[in-house]
mmCIF file of C-alpha atoms in Angstrom:
data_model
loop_
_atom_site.group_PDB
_atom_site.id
_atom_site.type_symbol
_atom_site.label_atom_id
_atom_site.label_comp_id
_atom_site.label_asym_id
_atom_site.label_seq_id
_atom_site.Cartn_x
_atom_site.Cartn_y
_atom_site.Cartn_z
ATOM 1 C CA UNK Z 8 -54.370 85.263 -0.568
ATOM 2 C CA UNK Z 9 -56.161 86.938 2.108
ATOM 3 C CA UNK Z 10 -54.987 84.094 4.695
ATOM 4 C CA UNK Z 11 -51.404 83.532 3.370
ATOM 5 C CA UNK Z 12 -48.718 83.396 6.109
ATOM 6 C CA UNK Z 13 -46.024 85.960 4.766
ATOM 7 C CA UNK Z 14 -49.086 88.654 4.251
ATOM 8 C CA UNK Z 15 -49.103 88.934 8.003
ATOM 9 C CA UNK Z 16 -45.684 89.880 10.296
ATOM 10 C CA UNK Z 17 -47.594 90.137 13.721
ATOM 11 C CA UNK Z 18 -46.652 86.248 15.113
ATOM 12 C CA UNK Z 19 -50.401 85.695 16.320
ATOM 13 C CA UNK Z 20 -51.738 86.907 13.575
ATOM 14 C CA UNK Z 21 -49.297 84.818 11.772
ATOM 15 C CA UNK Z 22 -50.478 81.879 13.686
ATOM 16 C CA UNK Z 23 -54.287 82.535 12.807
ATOM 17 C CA UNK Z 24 -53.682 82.896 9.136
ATOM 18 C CA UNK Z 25 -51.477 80.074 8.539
ATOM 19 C CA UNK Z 26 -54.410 77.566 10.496
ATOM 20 C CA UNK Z 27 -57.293 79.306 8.403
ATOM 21 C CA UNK Z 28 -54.753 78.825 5.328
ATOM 22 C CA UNK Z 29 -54.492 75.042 5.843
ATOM 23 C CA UNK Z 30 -58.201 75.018 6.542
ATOM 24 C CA UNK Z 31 -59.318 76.504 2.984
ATOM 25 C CA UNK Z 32 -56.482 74.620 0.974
ATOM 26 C CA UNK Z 33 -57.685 71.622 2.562
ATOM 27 C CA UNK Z 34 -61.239 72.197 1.092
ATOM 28 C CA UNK Z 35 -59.926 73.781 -2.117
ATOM 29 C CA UNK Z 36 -57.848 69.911 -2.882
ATOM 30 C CA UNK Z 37 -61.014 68.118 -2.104
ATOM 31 C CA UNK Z 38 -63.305 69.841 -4.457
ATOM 32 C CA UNK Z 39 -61.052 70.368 -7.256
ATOM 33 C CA UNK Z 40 -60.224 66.117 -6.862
ATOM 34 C CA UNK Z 41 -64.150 65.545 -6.754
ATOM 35 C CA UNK Z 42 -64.844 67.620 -10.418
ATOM 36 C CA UNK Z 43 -61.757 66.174 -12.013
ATOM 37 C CA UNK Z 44 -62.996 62.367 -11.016
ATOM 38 C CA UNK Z 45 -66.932 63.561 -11.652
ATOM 39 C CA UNK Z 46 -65.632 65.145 -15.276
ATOM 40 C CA UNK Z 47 -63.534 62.364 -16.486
ATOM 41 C CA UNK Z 48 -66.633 60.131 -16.690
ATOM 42 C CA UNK Z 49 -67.757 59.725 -20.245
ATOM 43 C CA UNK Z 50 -71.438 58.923 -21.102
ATOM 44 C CA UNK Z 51 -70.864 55.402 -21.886
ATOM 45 C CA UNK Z 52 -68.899 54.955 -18.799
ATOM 46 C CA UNK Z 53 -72.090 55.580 -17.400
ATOM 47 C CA UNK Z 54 -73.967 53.736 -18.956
ATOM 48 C CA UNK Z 55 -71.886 50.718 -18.316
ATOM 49 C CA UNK Z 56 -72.181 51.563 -14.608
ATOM 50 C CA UNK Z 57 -76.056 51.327 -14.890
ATOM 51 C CA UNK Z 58 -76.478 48.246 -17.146
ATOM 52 C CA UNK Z 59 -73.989 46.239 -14.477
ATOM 53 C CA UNK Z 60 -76.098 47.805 -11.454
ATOM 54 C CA UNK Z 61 -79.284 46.270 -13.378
ATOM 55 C CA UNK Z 62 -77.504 42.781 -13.587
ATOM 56 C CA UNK Z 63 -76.427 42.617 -10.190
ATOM 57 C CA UNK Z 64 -80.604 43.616 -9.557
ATOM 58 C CA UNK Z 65 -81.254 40.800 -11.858
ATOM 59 C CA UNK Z 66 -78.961 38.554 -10.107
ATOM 60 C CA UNK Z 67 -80.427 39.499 -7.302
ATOM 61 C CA UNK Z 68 -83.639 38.226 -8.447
ATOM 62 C CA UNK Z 69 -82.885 35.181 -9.705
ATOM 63 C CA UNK Z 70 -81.460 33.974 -6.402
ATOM 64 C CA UNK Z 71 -84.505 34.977 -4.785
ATOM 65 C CA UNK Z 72 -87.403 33.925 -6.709
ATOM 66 C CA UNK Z 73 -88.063 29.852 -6.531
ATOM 67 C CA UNK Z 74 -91.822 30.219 -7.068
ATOM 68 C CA UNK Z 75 -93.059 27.418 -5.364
ATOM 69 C CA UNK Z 76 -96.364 25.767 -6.899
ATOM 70 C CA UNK Z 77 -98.856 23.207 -5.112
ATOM 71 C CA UNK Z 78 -101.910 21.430 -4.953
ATOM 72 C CA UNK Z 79 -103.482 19.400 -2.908
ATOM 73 C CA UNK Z 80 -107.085 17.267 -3.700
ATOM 74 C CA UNK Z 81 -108.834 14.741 -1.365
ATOM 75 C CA UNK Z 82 -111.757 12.414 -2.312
ATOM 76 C CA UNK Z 83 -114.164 12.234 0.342
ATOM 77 C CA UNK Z 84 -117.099 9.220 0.606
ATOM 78 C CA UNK Z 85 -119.829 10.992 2.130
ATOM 79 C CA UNK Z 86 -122.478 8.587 1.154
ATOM 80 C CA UNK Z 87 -123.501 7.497 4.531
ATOM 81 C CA UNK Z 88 -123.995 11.492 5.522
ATOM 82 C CA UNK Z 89 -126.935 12.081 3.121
ATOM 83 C CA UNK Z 90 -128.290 8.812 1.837
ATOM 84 C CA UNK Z 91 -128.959 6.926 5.693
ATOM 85 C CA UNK Z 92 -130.749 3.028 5.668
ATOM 86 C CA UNK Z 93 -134.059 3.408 6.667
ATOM 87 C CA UNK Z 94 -134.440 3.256 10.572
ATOM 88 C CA UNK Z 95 -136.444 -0.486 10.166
ATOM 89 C CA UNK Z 96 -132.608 -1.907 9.806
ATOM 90 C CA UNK Z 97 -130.964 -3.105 13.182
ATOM 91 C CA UNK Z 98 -129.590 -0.307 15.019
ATOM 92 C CA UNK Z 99 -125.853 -1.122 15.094
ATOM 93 C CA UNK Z 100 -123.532 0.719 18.185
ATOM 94 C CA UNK Z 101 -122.439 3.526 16.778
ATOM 95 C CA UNK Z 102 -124.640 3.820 13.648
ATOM 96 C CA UNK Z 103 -125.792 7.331 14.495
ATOM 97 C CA UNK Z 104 -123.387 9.097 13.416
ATOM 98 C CA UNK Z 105 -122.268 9.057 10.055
ATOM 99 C CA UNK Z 106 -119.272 7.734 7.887
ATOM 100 C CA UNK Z 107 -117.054 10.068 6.065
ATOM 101 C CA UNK Z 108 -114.352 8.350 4.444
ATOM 102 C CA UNK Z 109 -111.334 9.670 2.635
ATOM 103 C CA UNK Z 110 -110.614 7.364 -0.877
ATOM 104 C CA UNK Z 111 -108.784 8.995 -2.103
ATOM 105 C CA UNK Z 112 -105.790 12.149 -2.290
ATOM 106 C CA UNK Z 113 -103.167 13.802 -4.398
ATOM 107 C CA UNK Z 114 -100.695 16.174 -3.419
ATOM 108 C CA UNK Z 115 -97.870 18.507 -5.900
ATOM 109 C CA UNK Z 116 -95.473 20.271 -5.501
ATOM 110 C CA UNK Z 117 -92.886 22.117 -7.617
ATOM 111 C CA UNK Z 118 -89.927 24.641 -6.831
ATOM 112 C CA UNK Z 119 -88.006 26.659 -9.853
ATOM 113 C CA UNK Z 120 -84.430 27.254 -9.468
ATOM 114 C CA UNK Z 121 -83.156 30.003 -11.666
ATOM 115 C CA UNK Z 122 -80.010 29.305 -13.114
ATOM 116 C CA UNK Z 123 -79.872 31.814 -15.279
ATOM 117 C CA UNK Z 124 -81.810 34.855 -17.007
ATOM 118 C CA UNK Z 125 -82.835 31.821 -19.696
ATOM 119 C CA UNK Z 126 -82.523 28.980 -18.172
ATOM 120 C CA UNK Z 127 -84.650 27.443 -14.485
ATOM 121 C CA UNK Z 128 -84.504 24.051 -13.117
ATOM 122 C CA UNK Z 129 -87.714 22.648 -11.911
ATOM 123 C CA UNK Z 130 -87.734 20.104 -9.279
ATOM 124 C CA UNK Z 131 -91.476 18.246 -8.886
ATOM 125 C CA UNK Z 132 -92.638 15.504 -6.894
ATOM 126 C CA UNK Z 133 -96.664 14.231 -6.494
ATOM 127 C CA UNK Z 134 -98.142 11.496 -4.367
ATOM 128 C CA UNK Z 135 -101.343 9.657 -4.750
ATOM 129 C CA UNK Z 136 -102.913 7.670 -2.930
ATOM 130 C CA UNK Z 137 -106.288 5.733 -3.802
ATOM 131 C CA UNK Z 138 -108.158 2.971 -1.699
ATOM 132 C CA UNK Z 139 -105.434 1.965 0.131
ATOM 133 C CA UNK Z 140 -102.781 2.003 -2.886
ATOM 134 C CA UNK Z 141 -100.829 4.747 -3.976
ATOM 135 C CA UNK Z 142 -97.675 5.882 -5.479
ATOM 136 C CA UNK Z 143 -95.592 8.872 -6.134
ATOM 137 C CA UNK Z 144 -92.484 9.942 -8.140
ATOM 138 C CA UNK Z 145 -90.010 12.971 -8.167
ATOM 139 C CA UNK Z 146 -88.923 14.695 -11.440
ATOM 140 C CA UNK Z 147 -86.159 17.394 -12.664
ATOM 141 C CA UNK Z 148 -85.963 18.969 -15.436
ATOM 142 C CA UNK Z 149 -83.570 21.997 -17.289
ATOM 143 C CA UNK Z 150 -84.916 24.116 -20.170
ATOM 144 C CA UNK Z 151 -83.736 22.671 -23.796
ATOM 145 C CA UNK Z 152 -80.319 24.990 -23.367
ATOM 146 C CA UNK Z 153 -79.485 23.541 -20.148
ATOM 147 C CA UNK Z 154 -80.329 20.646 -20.478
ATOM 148 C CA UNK Z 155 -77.508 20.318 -24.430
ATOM 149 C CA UNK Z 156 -75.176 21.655 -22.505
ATOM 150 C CA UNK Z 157 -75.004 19.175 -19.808
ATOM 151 C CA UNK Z 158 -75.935 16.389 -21.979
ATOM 152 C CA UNK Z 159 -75.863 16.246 -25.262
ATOM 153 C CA UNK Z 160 -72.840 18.570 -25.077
ATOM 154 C CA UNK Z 161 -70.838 16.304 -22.709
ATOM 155 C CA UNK Z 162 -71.942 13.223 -24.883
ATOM 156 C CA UNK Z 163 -70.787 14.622 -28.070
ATOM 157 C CA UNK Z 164 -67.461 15.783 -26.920
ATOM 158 C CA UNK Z 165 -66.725 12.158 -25.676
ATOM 159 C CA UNK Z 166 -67.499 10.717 -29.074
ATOM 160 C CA UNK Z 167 -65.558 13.135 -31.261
ATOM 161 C CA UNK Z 168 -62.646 12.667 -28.667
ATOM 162 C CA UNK Z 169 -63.096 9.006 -28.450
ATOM 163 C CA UNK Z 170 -63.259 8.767 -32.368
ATOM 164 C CA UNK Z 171 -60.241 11.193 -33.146
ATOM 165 C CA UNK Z 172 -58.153 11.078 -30.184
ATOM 166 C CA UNK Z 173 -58.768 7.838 -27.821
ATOM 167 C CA UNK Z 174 -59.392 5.294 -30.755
ATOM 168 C CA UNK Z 175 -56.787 6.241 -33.116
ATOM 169 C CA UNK Z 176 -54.178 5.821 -29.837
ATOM 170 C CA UNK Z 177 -55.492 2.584 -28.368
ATOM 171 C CA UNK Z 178 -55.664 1.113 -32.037
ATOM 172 C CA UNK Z 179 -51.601 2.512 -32.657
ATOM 173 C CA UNK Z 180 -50.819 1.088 -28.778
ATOM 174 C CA UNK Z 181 -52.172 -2.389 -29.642
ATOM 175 C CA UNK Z 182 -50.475 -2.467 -33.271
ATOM 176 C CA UNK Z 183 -46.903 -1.317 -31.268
ATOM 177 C CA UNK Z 184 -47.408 -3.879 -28.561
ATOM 178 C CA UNK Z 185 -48.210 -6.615 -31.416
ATOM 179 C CA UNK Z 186 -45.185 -5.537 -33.220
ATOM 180 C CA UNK Z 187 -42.818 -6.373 -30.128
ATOM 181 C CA UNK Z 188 -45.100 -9.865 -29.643
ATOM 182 C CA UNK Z 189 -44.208 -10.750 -33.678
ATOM 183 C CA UNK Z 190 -40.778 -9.603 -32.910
ATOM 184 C CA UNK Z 191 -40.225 -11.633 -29.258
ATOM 185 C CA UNK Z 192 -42.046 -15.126 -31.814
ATOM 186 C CA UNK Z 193 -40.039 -14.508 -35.106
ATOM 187 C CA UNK Z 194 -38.031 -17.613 -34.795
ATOM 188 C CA UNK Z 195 -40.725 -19.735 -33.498
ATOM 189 C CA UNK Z 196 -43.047 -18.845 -36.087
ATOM 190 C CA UNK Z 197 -40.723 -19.181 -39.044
ATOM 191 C CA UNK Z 198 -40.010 -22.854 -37.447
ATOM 192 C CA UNK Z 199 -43.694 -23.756 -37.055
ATOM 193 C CA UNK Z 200 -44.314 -22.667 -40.794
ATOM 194 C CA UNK Z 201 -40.855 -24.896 -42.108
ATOM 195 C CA UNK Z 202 -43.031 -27.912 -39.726
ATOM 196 C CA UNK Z 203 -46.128 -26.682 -41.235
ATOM 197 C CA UNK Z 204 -45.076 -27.015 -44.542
ATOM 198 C CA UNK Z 205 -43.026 -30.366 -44.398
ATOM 199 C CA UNK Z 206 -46.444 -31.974 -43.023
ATOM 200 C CA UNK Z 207 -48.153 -30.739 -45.895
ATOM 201 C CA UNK Z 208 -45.587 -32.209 -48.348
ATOM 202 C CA UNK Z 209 -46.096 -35.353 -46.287
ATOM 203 C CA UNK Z 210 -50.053 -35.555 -46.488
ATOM 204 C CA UNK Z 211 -50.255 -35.291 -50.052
ATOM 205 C CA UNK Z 212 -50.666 -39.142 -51.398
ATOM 206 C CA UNK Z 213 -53.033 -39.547 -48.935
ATOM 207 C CA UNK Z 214 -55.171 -36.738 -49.776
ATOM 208 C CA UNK Z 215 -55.225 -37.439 -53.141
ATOM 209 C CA UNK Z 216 -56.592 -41.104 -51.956
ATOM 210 C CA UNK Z 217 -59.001 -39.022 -50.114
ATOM 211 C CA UNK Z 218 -60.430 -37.108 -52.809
ATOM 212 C CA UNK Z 219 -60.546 -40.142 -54.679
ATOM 213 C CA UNK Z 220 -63.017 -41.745 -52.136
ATOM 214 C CA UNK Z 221 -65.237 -38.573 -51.428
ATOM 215 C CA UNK Z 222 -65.878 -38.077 -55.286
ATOM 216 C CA UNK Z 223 -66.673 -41.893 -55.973
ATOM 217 C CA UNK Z 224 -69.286 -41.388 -53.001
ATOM 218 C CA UNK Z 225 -70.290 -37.498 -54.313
ATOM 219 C CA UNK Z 226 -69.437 -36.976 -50.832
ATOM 220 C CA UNK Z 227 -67.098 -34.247 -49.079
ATOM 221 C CA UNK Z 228 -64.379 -32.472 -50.958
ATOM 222 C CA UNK Z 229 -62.330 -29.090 -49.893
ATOM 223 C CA UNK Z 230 -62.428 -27.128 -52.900
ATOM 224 C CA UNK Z 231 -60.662 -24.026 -50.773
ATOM 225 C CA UNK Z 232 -59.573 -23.146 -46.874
ATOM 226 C CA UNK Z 233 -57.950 -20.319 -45.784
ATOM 227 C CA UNK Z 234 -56.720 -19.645 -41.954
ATOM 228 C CA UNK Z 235 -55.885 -16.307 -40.220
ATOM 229 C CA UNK Z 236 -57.069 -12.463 -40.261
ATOM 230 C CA UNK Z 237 -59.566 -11.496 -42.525
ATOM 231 C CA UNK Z 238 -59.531 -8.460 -43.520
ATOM 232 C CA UNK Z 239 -63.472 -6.606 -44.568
ATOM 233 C CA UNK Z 240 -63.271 -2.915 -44.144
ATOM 234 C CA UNK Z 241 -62.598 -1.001 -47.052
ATOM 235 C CA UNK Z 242 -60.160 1.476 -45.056
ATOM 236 C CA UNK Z 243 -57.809 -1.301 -43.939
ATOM 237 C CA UNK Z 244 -57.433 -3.164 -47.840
ATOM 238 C CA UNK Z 245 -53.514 -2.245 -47.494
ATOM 239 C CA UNK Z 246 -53.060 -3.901 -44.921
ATOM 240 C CA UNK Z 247 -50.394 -7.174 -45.246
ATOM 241 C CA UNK Z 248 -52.852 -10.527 -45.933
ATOM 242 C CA UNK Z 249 -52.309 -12.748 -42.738
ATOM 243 C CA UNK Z 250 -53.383 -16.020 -43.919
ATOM 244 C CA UNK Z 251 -52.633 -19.299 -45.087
ATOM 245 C CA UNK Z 252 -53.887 -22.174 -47.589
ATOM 246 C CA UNK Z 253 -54.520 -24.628 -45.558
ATOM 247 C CA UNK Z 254 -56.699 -26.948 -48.814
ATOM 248 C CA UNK Z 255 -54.787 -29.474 -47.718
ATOM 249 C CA UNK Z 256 -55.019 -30.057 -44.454
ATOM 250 C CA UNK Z 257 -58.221 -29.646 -44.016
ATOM 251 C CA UNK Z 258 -59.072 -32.407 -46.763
ATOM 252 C CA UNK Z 259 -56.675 -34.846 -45.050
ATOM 253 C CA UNK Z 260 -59.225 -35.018 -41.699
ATOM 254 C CA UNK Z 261 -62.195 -36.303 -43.514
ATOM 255 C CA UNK Z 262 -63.306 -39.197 -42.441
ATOM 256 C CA UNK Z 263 -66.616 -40.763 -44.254
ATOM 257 C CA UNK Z 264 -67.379 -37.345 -46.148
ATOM 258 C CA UNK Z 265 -67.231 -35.279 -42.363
ATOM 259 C CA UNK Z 266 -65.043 -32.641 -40.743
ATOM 260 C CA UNK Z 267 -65.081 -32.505 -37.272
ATOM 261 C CA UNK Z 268 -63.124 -29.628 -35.707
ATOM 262 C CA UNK Z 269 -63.352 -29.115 -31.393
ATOM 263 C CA UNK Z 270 -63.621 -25.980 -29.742
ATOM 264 C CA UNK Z 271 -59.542 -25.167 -29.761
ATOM 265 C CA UNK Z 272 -57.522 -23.029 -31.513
ATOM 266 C CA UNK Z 273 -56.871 -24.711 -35.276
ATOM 267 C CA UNK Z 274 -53.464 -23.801 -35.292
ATOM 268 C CA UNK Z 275 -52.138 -26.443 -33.389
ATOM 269 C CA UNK Z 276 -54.040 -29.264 -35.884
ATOM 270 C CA UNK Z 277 -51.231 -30.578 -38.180
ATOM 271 C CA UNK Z 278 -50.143 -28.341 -41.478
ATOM 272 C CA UNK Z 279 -51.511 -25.666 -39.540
ATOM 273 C CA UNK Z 280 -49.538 -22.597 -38.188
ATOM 274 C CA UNK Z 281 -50.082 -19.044 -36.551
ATOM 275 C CA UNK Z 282 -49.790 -16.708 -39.124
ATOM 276 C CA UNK Z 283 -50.399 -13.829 -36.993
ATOM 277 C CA UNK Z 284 -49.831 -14.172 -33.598
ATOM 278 C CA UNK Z 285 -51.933 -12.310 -30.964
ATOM 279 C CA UNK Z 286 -54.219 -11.493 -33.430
ATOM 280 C CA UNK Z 287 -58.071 -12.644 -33.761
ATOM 281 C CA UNK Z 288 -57.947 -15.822 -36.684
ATOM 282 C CA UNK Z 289 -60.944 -17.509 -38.514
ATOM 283 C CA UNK Z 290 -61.129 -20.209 -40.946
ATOM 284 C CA UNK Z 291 -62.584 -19.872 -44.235
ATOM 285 C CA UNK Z 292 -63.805 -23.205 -45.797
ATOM 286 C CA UNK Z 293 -65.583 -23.600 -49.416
ATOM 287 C CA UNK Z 294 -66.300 -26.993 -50.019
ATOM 288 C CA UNK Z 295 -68.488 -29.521 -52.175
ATOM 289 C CA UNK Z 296 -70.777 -31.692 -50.786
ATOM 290 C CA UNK Z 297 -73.517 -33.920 -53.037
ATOM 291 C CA UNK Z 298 -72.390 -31.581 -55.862
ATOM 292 C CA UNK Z 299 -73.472 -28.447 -54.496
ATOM 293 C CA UNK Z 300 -70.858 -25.588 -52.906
ATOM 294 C CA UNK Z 301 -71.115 -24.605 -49.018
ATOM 295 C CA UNK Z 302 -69.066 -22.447 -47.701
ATOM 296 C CA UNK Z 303 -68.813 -21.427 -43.870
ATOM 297 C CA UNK Z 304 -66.128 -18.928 -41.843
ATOM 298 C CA UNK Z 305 -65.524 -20.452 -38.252
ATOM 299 C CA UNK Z 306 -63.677 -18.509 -35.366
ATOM 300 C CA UNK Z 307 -60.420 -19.711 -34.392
ATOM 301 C CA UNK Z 308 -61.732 -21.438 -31.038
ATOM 302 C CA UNK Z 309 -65.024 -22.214 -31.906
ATOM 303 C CA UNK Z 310 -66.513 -25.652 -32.675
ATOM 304 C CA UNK Z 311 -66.783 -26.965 -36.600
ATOM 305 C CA UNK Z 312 -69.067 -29.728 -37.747
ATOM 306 C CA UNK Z 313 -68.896 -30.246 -41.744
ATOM 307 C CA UNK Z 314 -71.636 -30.678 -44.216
ATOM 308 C CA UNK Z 315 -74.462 -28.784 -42.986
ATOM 309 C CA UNK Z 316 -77.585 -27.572 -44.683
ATOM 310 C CA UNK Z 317 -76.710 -24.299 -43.753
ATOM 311 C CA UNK Z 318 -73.844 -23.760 -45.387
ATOM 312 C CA UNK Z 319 -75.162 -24.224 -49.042
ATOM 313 C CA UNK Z 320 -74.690 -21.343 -51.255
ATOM 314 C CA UNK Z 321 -77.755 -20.950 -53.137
ATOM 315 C CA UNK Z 322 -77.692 -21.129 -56.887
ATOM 316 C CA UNK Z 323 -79.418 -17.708 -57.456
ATOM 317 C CA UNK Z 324 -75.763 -16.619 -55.249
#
């Protein structure tokens, strides 16, 4: 109040005050804005303030420290220095002084890297060497956190993605683009199974003159032959059966109780047809040979030579 302006009417002194004035409202603002921002801290504000100074000291730290470990031994062959031949020996050039060999020498050497308040990388590496040979290797390693997390983690994300989200789409692709592929062969198929079927009508006398050979000779009879998709896992049981008796057939190529199938696809042998195309096929034969059953299941393009010992089903079966 003392330096106000209007309390003074003389224009110097007018001057004087209103400069002072400025001069103690000027320091007046700034300590009344310092205690308002110094009083609106609250003790766990504080608090806060230290434990992220600590961090940042910890941080600090961490980035600092590597703590570098090594050792270094060396085998030294110092024979010659304290057990000398006896002077009676041949002087050789240079015999007067001793020999002091090195054999042998190993050198470490490790460096931590901090990645965290928990976790360090350690890098390592040793050399030896040893009468000539030697060898050395380099190794890293991540404490058990680090090292789940940029493993095993990775690893068992993949699976559970590849089991639940990958496999599930490939396997619905692949059924979609087999749909369009039994779609597109419709016609063809339906024809090969009308030809398929008329062939089998057709073989039928001379199977049964067949049958009527094998059994006088106790040699090869077809009891049962299925071709196409087999279906085993429990979880797919639902699915549509995609194959075909083929008893018949098969019967009608023995020759002198054998069955000799080539390394092609069987649906192009005659009574034969694709009952699912694009699809991997087998062939299922139980048959009778000497009395006994065999029974055998033979990929689609793979080689078939019938009786064999192997395929017996044994009676305890």
């Amino acid at each position: 109040m003392l330096y106000h302006p209007d309390k003074h009417r003389d224009p110097e002194l007018k001057t004087q005050a209103e400069r002072l004035f400025n001069l103690v409202h000027q320091a007046y603002e700034g300590q009344w804005k310092s205690e308002v921002v110094e009083r609106k801290r609250t003790p766990a504000e504080i608090r806060e303030e230290f434990e992220r100074l600590q961090r940042e000291r910890e941080e600090r730290r961490l980035q600092q420290r590597t703590n570098p470990k090594g050792t270094i031994s060396v085998g030294i062959d110092a024979t010659d220095l304290f057990d000398r031949y006896d002077e009676e020996y041949e002087d050789v050039p240079g015999s007067s002084f001793p020999q002091i060999e090195i054999n042998k020498m190993h050198i470490s050497q490790s460096i931590e890297a901090p990645l965290t308040a928990t976790d360090t990388a350690i890098l390592s590496g040793n050399l030896s060497t040893q009468n000539g040979n030697g060898g050395g290797s380099i190794n890293f390693a991540l404490l058990p956190s680090a090292v789940f997390y940029a493993t095993v983690g990775p690893l068992v994300i993949y699976f559970a993605m590849h089991r639940l989200i990958i496999k599930p789409y490939l396997r619905a692709q692949k059924e979609r683009e087999l749909e369009k592929q039994r779609e597109s062969t419709a016609s063809d198929v339906l024809q090969k199974k009308q030809e398929a079927e008329a062939a089998v009508r057709l073989m039928q006398e001379s199977v049964r003159r067949i049958i009527e050979a094998e059994e006088a000779r106790m040699g090869l009879i077809v009891v049962n032959a299925w071709y196409g998709k087999f279906v085993n896992d429990n979880s797919r049981k639902n699915e549509k059966v995609k194959v075909i008796d083929v008893t018949v057939p098969l019967q009608c190529l023995v020759k002198d109780s054998k069955l000799i199938l080539t390394e092609a696809s069987k649906a192009g042998l005659p009574g034969f047809y694709d009952p699912c195309v694009g699809e991997e096929k087998s062939l299922k034969v139980l048959y009778q040979f000497r009395g006994v059953l065999h029974q055998v299941m033979s990929a689609d393009n793979e080689a078939l030579r019938i009786p064999k010992q192997s395929h017996r089903i044994d009676a305890d079966g």
